[in-house]
Amino acid sequence: MKEIYQIQALTWRGGMAHQQDAMLINSKVYQNQGLISKTYEAKRFCVAVADGVSSSPYSARASRTLLELASVMYDRSGAVDFVGLQHQLNQALADDKHEGASSTLVCAYSAADGIVIKHLGDSRAYHYDGICWQCLTKDHSFINELKPNGEINHDDDYASCYGALMGYFAVDCMADMSLIEMASHQCLNLKQGECLLLCSDGFSEVLDGRFLPMGDGSSLKAWLNGSISQIKEIKSMQELDNISAVLVQRIK
């Protein structure tokens, strides 16, 4: 039997002045100012979350353009190539006005041997195996580069500058590819009932991985709405970053 996946997506603009997040569900890109909730069922899919880097100019344009390019790429070749995406982003926004526009990206798409997950930056992917959630990705940040070398202590608190991104997509007239060299990819096979979550850091950092369990019979929409309520309890709306999440569950 061919696998069937249910997809639920949600985006929310918190206290930020602009919506810098964008989401891709198959061929449609969403980037809006309020709360949306969409449900899909599909045998073949490509989903993604892009989060414009706030310190860069035109970050919202960068995230949306990145997903538009990824959608076309997957439709044509059945895969998303990050090196090709960086080249196409430079071409699409090749003018002085958009120089430096930047965005993270996490995407997942069905392929012959399962689900391919690729990511760059601090947007994340999580897997739910029916018991607990596990983070599949590691943020491409300065602090994470220092940890493996023992240069910093995992348990200490550090200034916010240590969380600066080391890898992301950026419009660069010099076509410098060094920022995407950290991009990672992996394959995952979802069993029936298991879930894959793609989200912006605005969704994951407040909860710090302490996600709600997926109860028996609970809908994806109910889980996402419950997660938003949980985030609001921790932080006020004025303090919230933009929140975007795409939840994929294998139902057959």
Coordinates of C-alpha atoms in Angstrom, one line a residue:
M1 CA 0.0 0.0 0.0
K2 CA 1.3 3.4 -0.9
E3 CA 1.9 5.6 2.2
I4 CA -0.6 8.4 2.9
Y5 CA 0.4 11.4 4.9
Q6 CA -1.7 14.1 6.6
I7 CA -0.3 17.6 6.8
Q8 CA -1.3 20.4 9.1
A9 CA 0.3 23.8 9.0
L10 CA 0.1 26.8 11.3
T11 CA 1.7 30.2 11.3
W12 CA 1.2 33.1 13.7
R13 CA 2.7 36.5 13.8
G14 CA 3.5 37.3 17.4
G15 CA 4.9 40.6 18.7
M16 CA 7.1 41.1 15.6
A17 CA 6.4 44.1 13.4
H18 CA 6.7 41.9 10.2
Q19 CA 6.0 38.3 9.3
Q20 CA 9.5 37.0 8.3
D21 CA 8.4 33.3 8.3
A22 CA 7.2 31.5 5.2
M23 CA 5.8 28.0 4.8
L24 CA 5.7 25.7 1.8
I25 CA 3.0 23.0 1.5
N26 CA 3.6 21.2 -1.8
S27 CA 3.2 23.9 -4.4
K28 CA 1.8 26.7 -2.2
V29 CA 3.7 29.2 -0.2
Y30 CA 2.1 30.8 2.8
Q31 CA 3.3 34.1 4.4
N32 CA 0.6 36.1 6.1
Q33 CA -0.1 38.4 9.0
G34 CA -2.3 36.2 11.2
L35 CA -3.3 32.7 12.1
I36 CA -3.8 30.1 9.4
S37 CA -4.6 26.4 9.7
K38 CA -4.6 24.1 6.7
T39 CA -5.0 20.3 6.5
Y40 CA -3.9 18.2 3.5
E41 CA -3.7 14.5 2.7
A42 CA -1.1 13.4 0.1
K43 CA 1.0 10.4 -1.1
R44 CA 3.8 12.7 -2.3
F45 CA 4.7 15.9 -0.6
C46 CA 7.3 18.6 -0.1
V47 CA 7.0 20.9 3.0
A48 CA 9.3 23.5 4.3
V49 CA 9.7 26.4 6.8
A50 CA 11.9 29.4 6.1
D51 CA 12.6 32.1 8.7
G52 CA 14.0 35.4 7.5
V53 CA 17.0 36.5 9.5
S54 CA 15.8 39.6 11.3
S55 CA 19.1 41.4 11.1
S56 CA 19.1 41.3 7.3
P57 CA 17.2 43.6 5.0
Y58 CA 14.2 42.2 3.1
S59 CA 14.3 39.1 5.2
A60 CA 10.6 38.4 4.4
R61 CA 11.3 38.6 0.7
A62 CA 14.2 36.2 1.1
S63 CA 12.2 33.5 2.9
R64 CA 9.3 33.6 0.5
T65 CA 11.5 33.6 -2.6
L66 CA 13.5 30.7 -1.2
L67 CA 10.4 28.6 -0.8
E68 CA 9.0 29.6 -4.2
L69 CA 12.3 28.4 -5.8
A70 CA 12.2 25.2 -3.7
S71 CA 8.7 24.4 -4.8
V72 CA 9.6 24.7 -8.5
M73 CA 12.8 22.7 -8.0
Y74 CA 10.9 19.8 -6.3
D75 CA 8.2 19.8 -8.9
R76 CA 10.8 19.5 -11.7
S77 CA 13.3 17.1 -10.2
G78 CA 11.7 15.5 -7.1
A79 CA 14.4 16.8 -4.9
V80 CA 15.6 20.1 -3.3
D81 CA 19.3 20.9 -3.8
F82 CA 20.6 23.6 -1.4
V83 CA 23.6 24.6 -3.6
G84 CA 21.2 25.1 -6.5
L85 CA 18.8 27.0 -4.3
Q86 CA 21.6 29.4 -3.2
H87 CA 22.5 30.1 -6.9
Q88 CA 18.9 30.6 -7.8
L89 CA 18.3 32.9 -4.9
N90 CA 21.2 35.1 -6.0
Q91 CA 19.8 35.2 -9.5
A92 CA 16.2 36.0 -8.4
L93 CA 17.2 38.9 -6.1
A94 CA 20.2 40.0 -8.1
D95 CA 20.3 43.7 -7.4
D96 CA 21.8 46.1 -4.8
K97 CA 18.4 46.5 -3.1
H98 CA 18.3 42.9 -1.9
E99 CA 22.0 42.4 -1.1
G100 CA 22.3 40.6 2.2
A101 CA 18.7 39.4 2.4
S102 CA 18.9 36.2 4.4
S103 CA 16.8 33.2 5.6
T104 CA 17.1 29.8 7.3
L105 CA 15.4 26.8 5.8
V106 CA 14.3 23.3 6.9
C107 CA 12.5 21.1 4.4
A108 CA 11.2 17.6 4.0
Y109 CA 10.0 15.7 1.0
S110 CA 9.0 12.3 0.0
A111 CA 11.5 10.3 -2.1
A112 CA 11.8 6.7 -3.3
D113 CA 13.6 5.5 -0.1
G114 CA 11.5 7.5 2.4
I115 CA 11.5 11.1 3.6
V116 CA 14.5 13.4 3.0
I117 CA 15.1 16.1 5.5
K118 CA 17.4 19.0 4.8
H119 CA 18.2 22.1 6.9
L120 CA 20.3 25.2 7.3
G121 CA 20.2 27.6 10.1
D122 CA 18.1 27.3 13.3
S123 CA 14.7 26.2 11.9
R124 CA 14.3 22.7 13.1
A125 CA 12.9 19.2 12.5
Y126 CA 11.5 16.9 15.2
H127 CA 10.3 13.3 15.1
Y128 CA 7.5 11.8 17.2
D129 CA 7.8 8.0 17.5
G130 CA 4.5 7.5 19.4
I131 CA 6.1 8.0 22.8
C132 CA 8.3 11.1 22.7
W133 CA 9.6 13.9 20.6
Q134 CA 13.3 14.0 19.4
C135 CA 15.1 16.8 17.7
L136 CA 16.6 15.6 14.4
T137 CA 18.6 18.8 13.6
K138 CA 21.3 20.9 15.2
D139 CA 21.3 24.6 14.8
H140 CA 24.1 26.0 12.7
S141 CA 25.2 28.5 15.3
F142 CA 28.4 29.8 16.7
I143 CA 27.8 28.2 20.1
N144 CA 27.2 24.8 18.6
E145 CA 30.5 25.1 16.7
L146 CA 32.3 25.6 19.9
K147 CA 30.7 22.8 21.9
P148 CA 32.3 19.8 20.2
N149 CA 35.8 21.2 20.7
G150 CA 35.2 21.7 24.4
E151 CA 35.8 25.4 24.2
I152 CA 32.6 26.2 26.1
N153 CA 30.6 24.5 28.9
H154 CA 27.3 23.0 27.8
D155 CA 25.6 24.1 31.1
D156 CA 26.7 27.7 31.2
D157 CA 24.8 30.7 30.1
Y158 CA 26.3 32.8 27.3
A159 CA 25.7 36.2 25.8
S160 CA 23.2 36.2 22.9
C161 CA 26.0 36.8 20.4
Y162 CA 27.0 33.2 20.9
G163 CA 23.8 32.2 19.3
A164 CA 24.6 34.0 16.1
L165 CA 24.0 31.9 13.0
M166 CA 27.0 30.5 11.1
G167 CA 25.0 29.0 8.2
Y168 CA 22.0 30.3 6.3
F169 CA 20.9 31.4 2.8
A170 CA 21.9 34.9 1.8
V171 CA 21.7 37.1 -1.3
D172 CA 25.3 37.7 -2.3
C173 CA 26.3 39.5 -5.5
M174 CA 29.8 37.8 -5.1
A175 CA 28.1 34.4 -5.2
D176 CA 29.9 33.3 -2.0
M177 CA 28.7 29.8 -1.1
S178 CA 30.5 29.5 2.2
L179 CA 27.3 30.2 4.3
I180 CA 25.6 27.0 3.0
E181 CA 28.5 24.7 3.6
M182 CA 27.0 23.6 6.9
A183 CA 23.8 22.4 5.4
S184 CA 22.8 18.9 6.5
H185 CA 20.5 16.2 5.3
Q186 CA 19.2 12.8 6.5
C187 CA 16.5 10.3 5.6
L188 CA 13.6 9.1 7.7
N189 CA 10.9 6.5 7.4
L190 CA 7.7 7.3 9.3
K191 CA 5.7 4.4 10.6
Q192 CA 1.9 4.7 10.7
G193 CA 0.9 7.2 13.4
E194 CA 4.4 8.7 13.7
C195 CA 4.9 12.5 13.0
L196 CA 7.5 14.8 11.6
L197 CA 7.5 18.5 12.7
L198 CA 9.2 21.3 10.9
C199 CA 9.2 24.6 12.7
S200 CA 10.8 28.0 13.0
D201 CA 12.9 28.9 16.1
G202 CA 10.0 31.0 17.3
F203 CA 8.0 27.8 17.9
S204 CA 10.8 25.6 19.3
E205 CA 12.9 27.9 21.5
V206 CA 10.0 28.9 23.9
L207 CA 9.1 25.3 24.5
D208 CA 12.7 24.1 24.4
G209 CA 11.7 20.8 23.0
R210 CA 9.1 20.1 25.7
F211 CA 6.3 19.4 23.2
L212 CA 2.9 18.0 24.0
P213 CA 2.5 14.3 23.4
M214 CA 0.3 13.2 20.4
G215 CA -2.5 11.5 22.3
D216 CA -4.5 8.6 20.7
G217 CA -7.0 10.0 18.3
S218 CA -6.0 13.6 18.7
S219 CA -6.0 15.7 15.6
L220 CA -2.9 17.5 14.2
K221 CA -4.9 20.7 14.4
A222 CA -5.7 20.2 18.1
W223 CA -2.0 19.5 18.8
L224 CA -0.8 22.7 17.1
N225 CA -3.5 24.8 18.7
G226 CA -2.6 23.3 22.1
S227 CA 1.1 24.1 21.5
I228 CA 0.3 27.7 20.6
S229 CA -1.7 28.0 23.9
Q230 CA 1.2 26.6 25.8
I231 CA 3.6 29.1 24.2
K232 CA 1.3 32.0 25.1
E233 CA 1.3 30.9 28.7
I234 CA 5.0 31.1 28.8
K235 CA 5.4 34.4 27.0
S236 CA 3.2 37.4 26.4
M237 CA 2.1 38.1 22.8
Q238 CA 4.2 41.3 22.8
E239 CA 7.3 39.1 23.3
L240 CA 6.6 36.3 20.9
D241 CA 8.6 35.8 17.8
N242 CA 6.9 34.7 14.6
I243 CA 5.7 31.1 14.9
S244 CA 5.5 28.7 12.1
A245 CA 5.1 24.9 12.1
V246 CA 4.3 22.1 9.6
L247 CA 3.2 18.8 11.1
V248 CA 3.3 15.6 8.9
Q249 CA 1.8 12.4 10.1
R250 CA 1.7 9.0 8.3
I251 CA -1.9 7.8 8.4
K252 CA -1.6 4.7 6.2

